[in-house]
PDB file of C-alpha atoms and ligand atoms in Angstrom:
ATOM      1  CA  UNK A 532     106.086  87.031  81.972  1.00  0.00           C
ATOM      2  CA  UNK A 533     103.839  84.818  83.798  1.00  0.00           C
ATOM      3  CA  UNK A 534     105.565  81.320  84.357  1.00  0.00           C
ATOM      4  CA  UNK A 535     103.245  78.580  84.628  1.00  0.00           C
ATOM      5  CA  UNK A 536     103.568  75.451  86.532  1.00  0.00           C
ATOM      6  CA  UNK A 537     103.162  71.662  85.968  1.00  0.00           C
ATOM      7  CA  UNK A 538     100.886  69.052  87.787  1.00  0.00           C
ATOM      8  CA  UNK A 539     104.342  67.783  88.766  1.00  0.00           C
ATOM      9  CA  UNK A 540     105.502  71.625  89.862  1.00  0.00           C
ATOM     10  CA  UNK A 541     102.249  71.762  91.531  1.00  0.00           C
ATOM     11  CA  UNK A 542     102.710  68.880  93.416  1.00  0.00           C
ATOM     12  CA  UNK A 543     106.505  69.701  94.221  1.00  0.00           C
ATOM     13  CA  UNK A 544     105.375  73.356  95.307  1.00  0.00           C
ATOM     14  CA  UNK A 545     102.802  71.913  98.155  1.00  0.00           C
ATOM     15  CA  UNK A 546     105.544  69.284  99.318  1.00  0.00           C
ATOM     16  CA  UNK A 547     107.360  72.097 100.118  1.00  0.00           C
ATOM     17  CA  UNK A 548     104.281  74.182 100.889  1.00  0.00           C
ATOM     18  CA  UNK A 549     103.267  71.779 104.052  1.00  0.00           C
ATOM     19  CA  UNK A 550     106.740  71.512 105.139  1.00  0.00           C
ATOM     20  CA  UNK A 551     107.180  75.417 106.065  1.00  0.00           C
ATOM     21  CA  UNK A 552     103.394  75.623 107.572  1.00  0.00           C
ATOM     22  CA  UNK A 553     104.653  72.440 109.557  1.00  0.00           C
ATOM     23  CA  UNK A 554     107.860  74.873 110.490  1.00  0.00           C
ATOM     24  CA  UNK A 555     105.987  78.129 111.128  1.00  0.00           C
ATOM     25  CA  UNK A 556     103.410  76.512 113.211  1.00  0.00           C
ATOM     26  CA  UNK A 557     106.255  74.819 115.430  1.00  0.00           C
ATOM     27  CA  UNK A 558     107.485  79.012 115.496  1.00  0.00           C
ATOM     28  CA  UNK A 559     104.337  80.294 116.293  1.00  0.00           C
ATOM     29  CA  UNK A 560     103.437  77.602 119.197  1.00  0.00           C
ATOM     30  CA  UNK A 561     106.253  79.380 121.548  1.00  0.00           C
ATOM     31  CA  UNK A 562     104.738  82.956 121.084  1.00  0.00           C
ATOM     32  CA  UNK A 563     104.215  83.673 124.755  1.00  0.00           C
ATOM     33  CA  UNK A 564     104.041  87.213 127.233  1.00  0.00           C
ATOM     34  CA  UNK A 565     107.998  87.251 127.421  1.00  0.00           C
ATOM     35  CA  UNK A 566     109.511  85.533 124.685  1.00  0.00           C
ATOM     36  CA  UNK A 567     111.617  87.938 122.220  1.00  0.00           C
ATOM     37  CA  UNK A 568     111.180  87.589 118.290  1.00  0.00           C
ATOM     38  CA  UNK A 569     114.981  86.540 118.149  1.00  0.00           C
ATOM     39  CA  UNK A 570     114.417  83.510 120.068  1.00  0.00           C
ATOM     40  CA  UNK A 571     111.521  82.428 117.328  1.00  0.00           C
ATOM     41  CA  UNK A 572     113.849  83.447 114.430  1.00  0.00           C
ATOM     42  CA  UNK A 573     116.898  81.359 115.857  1.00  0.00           C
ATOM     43  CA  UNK A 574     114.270  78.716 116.741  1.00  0.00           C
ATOM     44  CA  UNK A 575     113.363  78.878 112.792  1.00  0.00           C
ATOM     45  CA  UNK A 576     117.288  78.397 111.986  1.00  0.00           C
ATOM     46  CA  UNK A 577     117.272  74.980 113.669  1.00  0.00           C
ATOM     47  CA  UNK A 578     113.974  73.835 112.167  1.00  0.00           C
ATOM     48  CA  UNK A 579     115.300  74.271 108.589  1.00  0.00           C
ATOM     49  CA  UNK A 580     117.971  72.630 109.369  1.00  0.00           C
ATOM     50  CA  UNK A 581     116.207  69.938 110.463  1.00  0.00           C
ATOM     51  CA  UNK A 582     113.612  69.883 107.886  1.00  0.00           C
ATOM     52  CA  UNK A 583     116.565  70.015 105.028  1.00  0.00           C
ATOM     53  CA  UNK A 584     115.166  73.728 103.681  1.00  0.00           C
ATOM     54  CA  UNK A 585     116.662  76.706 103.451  1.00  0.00           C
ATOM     55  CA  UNK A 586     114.989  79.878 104.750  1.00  0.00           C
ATOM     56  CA  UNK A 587     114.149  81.878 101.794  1.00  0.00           C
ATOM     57  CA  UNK A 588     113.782  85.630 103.212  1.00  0.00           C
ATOM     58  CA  UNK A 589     117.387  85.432 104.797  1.00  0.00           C
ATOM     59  CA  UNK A 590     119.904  87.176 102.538  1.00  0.00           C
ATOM     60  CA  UNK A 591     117.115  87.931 100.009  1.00  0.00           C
ATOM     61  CA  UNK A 592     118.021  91.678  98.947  1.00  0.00           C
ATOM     62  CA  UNK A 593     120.000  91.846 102.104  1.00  0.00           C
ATOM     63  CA  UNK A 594     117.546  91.005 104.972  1.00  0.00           C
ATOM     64  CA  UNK A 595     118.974  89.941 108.217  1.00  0.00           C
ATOM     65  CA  UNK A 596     116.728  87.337 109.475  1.00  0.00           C
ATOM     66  CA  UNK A 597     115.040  84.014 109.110  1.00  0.00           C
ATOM     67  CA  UNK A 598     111.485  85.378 109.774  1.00  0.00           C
ATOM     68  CA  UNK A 599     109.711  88.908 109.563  1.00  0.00           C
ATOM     69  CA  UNK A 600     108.125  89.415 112.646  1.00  0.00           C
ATOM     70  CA  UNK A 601     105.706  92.555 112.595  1.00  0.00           C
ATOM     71  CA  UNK A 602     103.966  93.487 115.823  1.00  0.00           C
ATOM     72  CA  UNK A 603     101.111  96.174 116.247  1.00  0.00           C
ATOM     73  CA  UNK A 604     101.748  99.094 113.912  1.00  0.00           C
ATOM     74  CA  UNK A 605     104.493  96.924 112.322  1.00  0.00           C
ATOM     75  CA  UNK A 606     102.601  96.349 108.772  1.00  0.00           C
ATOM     76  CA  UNK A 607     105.159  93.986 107.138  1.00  0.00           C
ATOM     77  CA  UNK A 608     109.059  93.331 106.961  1.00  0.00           C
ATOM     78  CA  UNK A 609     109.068  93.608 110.761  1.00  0.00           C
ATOM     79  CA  UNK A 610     113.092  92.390 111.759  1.00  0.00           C
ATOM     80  CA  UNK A 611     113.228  89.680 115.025  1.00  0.00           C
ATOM     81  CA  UNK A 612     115.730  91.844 117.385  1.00  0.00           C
ATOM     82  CA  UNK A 613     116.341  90.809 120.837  1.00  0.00           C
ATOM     83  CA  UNK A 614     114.434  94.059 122.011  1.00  0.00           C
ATOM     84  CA  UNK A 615     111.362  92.430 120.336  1.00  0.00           C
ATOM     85  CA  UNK A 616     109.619  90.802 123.561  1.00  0.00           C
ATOM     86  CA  UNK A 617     106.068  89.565 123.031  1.00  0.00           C
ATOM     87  CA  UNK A 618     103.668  91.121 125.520  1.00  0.00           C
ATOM     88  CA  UNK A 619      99.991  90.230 126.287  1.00  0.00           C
ATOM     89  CA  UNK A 620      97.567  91.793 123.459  1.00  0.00           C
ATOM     90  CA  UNK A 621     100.321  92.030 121.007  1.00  0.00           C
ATOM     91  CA  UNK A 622      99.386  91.593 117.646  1.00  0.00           C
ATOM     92  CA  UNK A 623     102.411  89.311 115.824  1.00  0.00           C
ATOM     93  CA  UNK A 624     102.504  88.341 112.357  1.00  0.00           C
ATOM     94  CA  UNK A 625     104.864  85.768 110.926  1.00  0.00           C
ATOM     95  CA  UNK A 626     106.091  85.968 107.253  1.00  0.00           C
ATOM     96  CA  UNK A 627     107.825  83.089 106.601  1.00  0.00           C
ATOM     97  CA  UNK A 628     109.636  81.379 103.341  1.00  0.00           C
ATOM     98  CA  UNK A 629     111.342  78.602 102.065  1.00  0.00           C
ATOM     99  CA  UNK A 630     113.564  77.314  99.696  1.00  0.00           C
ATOM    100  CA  UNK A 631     113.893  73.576  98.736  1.00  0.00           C
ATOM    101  CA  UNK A 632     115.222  71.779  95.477  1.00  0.00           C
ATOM    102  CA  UNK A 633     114.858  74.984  93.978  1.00  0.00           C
ATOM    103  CA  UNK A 634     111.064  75.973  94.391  1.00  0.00           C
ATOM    104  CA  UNK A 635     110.082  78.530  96.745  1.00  0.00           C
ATOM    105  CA  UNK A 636     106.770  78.933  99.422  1.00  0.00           C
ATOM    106  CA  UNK A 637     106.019  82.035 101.698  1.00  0.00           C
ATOM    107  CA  UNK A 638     103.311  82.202 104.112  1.00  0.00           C
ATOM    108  CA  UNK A 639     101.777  84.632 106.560  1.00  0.00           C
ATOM    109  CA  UNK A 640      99.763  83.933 109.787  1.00  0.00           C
ATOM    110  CA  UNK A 641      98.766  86.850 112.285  1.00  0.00           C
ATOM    111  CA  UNK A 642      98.109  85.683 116.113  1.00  0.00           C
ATOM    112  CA  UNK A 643      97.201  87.822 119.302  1.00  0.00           C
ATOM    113  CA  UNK A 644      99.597  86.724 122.108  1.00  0.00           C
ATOM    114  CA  UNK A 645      97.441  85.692 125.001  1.00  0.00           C
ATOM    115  CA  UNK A 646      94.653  87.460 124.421  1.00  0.00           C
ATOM    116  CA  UNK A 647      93.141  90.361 123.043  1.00  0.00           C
ATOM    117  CA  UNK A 648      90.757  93.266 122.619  1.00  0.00           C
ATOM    118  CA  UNK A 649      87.563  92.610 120.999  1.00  0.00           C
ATOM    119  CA  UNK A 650      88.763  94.627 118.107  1.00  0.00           C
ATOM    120  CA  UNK A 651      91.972  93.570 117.648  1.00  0.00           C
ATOM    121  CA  UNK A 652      90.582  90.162 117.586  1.00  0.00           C
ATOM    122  CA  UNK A 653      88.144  91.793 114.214  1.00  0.00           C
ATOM    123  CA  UNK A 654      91.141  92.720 112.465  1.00  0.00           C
ATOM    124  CA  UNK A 655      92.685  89.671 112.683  1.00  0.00           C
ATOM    125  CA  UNK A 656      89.883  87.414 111.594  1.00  0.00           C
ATOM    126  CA  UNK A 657      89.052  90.395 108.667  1.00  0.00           C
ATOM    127  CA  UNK A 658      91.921  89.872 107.533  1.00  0.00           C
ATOM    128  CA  UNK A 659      92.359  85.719 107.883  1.00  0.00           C
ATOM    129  CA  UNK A 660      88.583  85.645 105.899  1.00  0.00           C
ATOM    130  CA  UNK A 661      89.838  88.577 103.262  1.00  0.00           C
ATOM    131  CA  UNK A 662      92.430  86.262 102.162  1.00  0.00           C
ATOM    132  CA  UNK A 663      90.277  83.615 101.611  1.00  0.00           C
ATOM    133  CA  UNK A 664      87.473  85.374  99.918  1.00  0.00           C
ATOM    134  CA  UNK A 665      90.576  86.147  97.720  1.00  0.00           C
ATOM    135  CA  UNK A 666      91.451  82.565  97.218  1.00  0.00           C
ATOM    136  CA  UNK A 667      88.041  81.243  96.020  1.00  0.00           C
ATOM    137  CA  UNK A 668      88.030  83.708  93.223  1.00  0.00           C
ATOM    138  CA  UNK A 669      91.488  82.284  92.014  1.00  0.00           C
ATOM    139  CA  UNK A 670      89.651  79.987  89.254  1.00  0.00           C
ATOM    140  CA  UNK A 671      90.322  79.593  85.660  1.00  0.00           C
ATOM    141  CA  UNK A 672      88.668  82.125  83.155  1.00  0.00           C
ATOM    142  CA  UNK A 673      88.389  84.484  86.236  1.00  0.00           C
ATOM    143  CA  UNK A 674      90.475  87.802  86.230  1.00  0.00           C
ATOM    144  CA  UNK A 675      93.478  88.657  88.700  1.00  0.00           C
ATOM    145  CA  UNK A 676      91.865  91.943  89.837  1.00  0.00           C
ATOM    146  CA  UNK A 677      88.859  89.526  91.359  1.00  0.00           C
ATOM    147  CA  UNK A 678      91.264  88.498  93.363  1.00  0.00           C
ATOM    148  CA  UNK A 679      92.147  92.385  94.511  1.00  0.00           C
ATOM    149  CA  UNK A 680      88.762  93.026  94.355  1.00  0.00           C
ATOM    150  CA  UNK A 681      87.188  90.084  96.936  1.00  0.00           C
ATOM    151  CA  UNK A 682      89.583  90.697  99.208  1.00  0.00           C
ATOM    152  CA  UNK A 683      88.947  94.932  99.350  1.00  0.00           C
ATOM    153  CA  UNK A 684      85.638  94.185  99.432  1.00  0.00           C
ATOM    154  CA  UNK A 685      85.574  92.024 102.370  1.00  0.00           C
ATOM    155  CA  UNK A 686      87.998  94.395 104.424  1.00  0.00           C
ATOM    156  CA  UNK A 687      86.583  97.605 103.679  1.00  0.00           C
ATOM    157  CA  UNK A 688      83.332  96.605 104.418  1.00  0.00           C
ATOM    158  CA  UNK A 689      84.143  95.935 107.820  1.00  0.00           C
ATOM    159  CA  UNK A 690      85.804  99.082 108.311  1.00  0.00           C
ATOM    160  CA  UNK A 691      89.296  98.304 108.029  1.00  0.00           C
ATOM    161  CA  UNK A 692      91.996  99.905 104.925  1.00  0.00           C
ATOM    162  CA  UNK A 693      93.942  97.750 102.761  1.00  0.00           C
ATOM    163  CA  UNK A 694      97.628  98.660 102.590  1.00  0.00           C
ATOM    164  CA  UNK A 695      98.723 100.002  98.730  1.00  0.00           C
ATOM    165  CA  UNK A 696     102.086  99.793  99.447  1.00  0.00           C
ATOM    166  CA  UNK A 697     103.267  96.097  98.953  1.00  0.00           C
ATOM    167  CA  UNK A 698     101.032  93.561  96.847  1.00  0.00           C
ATOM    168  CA  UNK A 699     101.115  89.755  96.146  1.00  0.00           C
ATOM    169  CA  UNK A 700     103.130  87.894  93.896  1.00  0.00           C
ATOM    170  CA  UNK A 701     103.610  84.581  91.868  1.00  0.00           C
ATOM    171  CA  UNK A 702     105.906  82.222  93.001  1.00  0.00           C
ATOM    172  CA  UNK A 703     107.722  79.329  91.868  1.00  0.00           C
ATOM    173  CA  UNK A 704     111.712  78.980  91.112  1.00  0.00           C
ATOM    174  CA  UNK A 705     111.856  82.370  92.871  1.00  0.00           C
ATOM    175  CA  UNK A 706     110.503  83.950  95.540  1.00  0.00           C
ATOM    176  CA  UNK A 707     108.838  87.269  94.007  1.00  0.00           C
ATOM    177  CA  UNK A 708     107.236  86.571  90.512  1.00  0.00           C
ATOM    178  CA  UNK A 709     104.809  88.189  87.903  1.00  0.00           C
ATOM    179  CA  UNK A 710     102.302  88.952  88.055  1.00  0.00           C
ATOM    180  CA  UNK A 711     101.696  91.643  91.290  1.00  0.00           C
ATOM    181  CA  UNK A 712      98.717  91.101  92.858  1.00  0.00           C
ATOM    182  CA  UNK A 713      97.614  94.405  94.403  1.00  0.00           C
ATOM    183  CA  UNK A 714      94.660  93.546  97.237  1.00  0.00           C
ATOM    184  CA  UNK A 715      92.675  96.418  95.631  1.00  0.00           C
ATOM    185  CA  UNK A 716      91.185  96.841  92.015  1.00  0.00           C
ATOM    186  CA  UNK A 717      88.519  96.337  90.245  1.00  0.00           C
ATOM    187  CA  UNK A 718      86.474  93.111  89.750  1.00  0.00           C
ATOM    188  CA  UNK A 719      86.843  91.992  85.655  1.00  0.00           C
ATOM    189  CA  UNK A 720      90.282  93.454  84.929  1.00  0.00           C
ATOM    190  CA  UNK A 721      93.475  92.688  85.089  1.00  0.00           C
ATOM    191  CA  UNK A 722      95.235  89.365  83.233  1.00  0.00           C
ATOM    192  CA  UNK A 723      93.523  86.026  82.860  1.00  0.00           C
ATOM    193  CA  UNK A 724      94.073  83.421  85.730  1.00  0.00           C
ATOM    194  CA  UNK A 725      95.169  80.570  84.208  1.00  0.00           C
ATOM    195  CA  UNK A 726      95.590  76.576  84.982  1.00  0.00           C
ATOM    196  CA  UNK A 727      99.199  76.339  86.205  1.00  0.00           C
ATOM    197  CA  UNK A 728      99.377  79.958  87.746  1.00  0.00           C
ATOM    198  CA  UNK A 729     100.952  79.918  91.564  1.00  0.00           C
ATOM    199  CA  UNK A 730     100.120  83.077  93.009  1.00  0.00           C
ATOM    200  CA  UNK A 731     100.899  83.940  96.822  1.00  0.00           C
ATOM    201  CA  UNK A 732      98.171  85.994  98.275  1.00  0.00           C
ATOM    202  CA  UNK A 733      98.730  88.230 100.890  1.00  0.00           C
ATOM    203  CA  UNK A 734      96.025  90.990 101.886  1.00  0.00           C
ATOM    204  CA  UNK A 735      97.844  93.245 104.579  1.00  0.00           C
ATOM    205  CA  UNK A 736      95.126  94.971 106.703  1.00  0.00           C
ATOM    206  CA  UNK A 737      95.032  98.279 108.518  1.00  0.00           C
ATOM    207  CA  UNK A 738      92.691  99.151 111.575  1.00  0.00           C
ATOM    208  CA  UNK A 739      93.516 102.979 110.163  1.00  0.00           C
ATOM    209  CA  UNK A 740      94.409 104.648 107.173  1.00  0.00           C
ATOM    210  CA  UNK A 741      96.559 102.631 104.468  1.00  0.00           C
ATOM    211  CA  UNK A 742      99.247 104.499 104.430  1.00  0.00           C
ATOM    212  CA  UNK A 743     102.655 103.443 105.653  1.00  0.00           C
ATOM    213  CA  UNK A 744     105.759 104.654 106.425  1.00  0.00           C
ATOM    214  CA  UNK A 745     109.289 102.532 106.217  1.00  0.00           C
ATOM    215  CA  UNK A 746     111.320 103.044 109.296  1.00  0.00           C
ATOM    216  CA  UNK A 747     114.752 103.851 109.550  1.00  0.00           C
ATOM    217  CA  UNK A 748     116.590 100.129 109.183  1.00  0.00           C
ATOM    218  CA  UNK A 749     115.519 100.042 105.488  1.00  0.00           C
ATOM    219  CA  UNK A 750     112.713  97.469 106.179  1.00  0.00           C
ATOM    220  CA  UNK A 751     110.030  98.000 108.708  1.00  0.00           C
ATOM    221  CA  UNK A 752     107.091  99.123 107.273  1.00  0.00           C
ATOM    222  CA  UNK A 753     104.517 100.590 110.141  1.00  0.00           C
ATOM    223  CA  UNK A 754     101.303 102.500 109.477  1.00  0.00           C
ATOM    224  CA  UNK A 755     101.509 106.345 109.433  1.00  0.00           C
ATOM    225  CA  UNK A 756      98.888 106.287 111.665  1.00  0.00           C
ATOM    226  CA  UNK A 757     100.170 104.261 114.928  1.00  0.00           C
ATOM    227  CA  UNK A 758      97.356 102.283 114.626  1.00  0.00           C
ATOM    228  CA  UNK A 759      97.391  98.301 114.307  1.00  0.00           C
ATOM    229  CA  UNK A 760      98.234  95.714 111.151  1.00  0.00           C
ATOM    230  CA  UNK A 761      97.527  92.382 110.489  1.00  0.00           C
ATOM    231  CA  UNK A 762      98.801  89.963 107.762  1.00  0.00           C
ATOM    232  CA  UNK A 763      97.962  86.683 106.031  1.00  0.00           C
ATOM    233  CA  UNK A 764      99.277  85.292 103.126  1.00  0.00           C
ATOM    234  CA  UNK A 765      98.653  81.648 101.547  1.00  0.00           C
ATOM    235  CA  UNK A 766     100.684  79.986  98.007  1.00  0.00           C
ATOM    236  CA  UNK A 767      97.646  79.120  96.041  1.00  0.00           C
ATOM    237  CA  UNK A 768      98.106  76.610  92.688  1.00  0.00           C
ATOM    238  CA  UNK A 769      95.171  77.818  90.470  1.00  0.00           C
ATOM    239  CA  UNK A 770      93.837  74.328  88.766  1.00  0.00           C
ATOM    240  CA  UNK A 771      91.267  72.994  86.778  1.00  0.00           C
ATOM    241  CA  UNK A 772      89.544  71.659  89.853  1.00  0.00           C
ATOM    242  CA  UNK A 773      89.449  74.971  91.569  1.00  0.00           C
ATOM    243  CA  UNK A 774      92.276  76.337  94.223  1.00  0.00           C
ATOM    244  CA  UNK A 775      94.521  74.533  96.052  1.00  0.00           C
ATOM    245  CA  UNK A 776      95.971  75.812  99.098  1.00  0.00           C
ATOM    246  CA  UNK A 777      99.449  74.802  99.133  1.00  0.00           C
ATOM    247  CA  UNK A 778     100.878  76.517 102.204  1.00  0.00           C
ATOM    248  CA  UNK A 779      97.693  75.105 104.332  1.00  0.00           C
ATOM    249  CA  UNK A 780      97.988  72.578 107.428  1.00  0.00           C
ATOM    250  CA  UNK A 781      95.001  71.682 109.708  1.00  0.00           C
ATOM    251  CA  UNK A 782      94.476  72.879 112.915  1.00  0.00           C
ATOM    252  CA  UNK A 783      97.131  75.506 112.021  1.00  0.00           C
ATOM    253  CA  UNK A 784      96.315  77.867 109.174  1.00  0.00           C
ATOM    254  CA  UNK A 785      93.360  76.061 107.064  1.00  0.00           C
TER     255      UNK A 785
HETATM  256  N1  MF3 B 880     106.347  87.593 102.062  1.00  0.00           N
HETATM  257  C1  MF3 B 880     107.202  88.709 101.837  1.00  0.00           C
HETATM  258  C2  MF3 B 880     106.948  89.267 100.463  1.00  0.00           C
HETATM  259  O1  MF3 B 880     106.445  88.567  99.628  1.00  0.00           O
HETATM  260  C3  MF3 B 880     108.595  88.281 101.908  1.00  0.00           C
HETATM  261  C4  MF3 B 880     109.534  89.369 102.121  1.00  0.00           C
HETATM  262  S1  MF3 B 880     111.056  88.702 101.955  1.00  0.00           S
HETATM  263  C5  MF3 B 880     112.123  89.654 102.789  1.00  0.00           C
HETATM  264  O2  MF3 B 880     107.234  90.423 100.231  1.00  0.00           O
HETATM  265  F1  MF3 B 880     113.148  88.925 102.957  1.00  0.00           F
HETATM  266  F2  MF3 B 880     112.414  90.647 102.032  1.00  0.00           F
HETATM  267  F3  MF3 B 880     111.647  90.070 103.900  1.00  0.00           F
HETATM  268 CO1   CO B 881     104.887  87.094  99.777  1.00  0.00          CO
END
């Protein structure tokens, strides 16, 4: 069952929405050549803390950490160890998620540390504009699969695969809700968006093939390939006046 949300949910859910960009961008400001994905993910312990939220993905179905941290052929689900250090060209994604008062927001930004190769640099900003060719088709009387659809569109067209393997959700009182929300179908199926709907959007973008393999500590998913991932993933509140973004922040991820 789809769970629709008040104006007042809405409203709640991008409180709480602006709060965890706020957090992740902090996170993401102290990726640097020699800093180790365990530092970020403590560093993400004390800014809960601080912000009065409780980090969603820790505990949730037994995973270890604060943060998933996936670098290079890490697709998703990526744990922060100590033996994670950041080197120049990496390609990091952040999934982060919150709980507060009971609501829930998860967000996903991808960043090259220092700098990177002209095509590593594609697949990030493929992926970045896939989500967001995604996010303007989240309008009333529009279908989910529009959603899949804009988004496989936009990423195979530039040459890139879209992974099969783990799909967007709703969100709301929990973390993972109905309806999935593959980032491949096709364009007029699929349920009915309707006013109230939070989905979170989250194409996940391969330079190679789409298919993935999960590593041995239960949760790392890498490509079966070697080759590199990227990752973005927005909360979106679909309204009568169109999309709102409700895990967005200027100058960070909007
Ligand atoms: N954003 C991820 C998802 O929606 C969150 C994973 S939660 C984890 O699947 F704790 F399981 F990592
Ligand atoms: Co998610």
């Amino acid at each position: 069952m789809v769970i629709l949300k008040t104006e007042e949910e809405i409203k709640k859910l991008r409180e709480i929405g602006l709060i965890a960009a706020n957090i992740l961008k902090e996170a993401v400001d102290l990726i640097k050549v020699g800093v180790r994905a365990k530092d970020i993910d403590n560093m993400l312990g004390v800014l809960a803390d601080k912000n009065k939220v409780k980090n969603a993905f820790k505990g949730y179905k037994g995973y270890p950490a604060n943060v998933c941290i996936s670098v290079n052929d890490e697709v998703v689900h990526g744990i922060p160890t100590e033996d994670k250090i950041f080197k120049k060209g990496d390609i990091v994604s952040l999934d982060y998620g919150v709980e507060k008062d009971g609501y829930y927001t998860d967000l996903a930004v991808t960043v090259i540390v220092d700098d990177g190769s002209d095509e590593d640099k594609k697949l990030v900003c493929v992926t970045r504009e896939a989500l967001y060719k995604g996010i303007e088709k989240a309008v009333v009387g529009n279908r989910l699969f529009d959603i899949s659809y804009a988004i496989q569109r936009h990423v195979e067209s530039n040459g890139f695969s879209v992974v099969r393997a783990f799909v967007g959700h709703g969100i709301g009182r929990n973390l993972h809700e109905e309806p999935q929300l593959p980032n491949f179908g096709s364009p007029g199926c699929g349920i009915k968006l309707k006013e109230g709907m939070v989905l979170a959007i989250e194409p996940m973008v391969n330079a190679g093939s789409y298919d993935i393999i999960i590593k041995n500590d239960g949760w790392t998913a890498v490509t079966a390939d070697g080759k590199k991932s990227a990752h973005f993933e927005h909360c979106v509140a679909i309204t009568k006046k169109g999309p709102i973004i409700l895990t967005a922040l200027e100058g960070f991820n909007a």
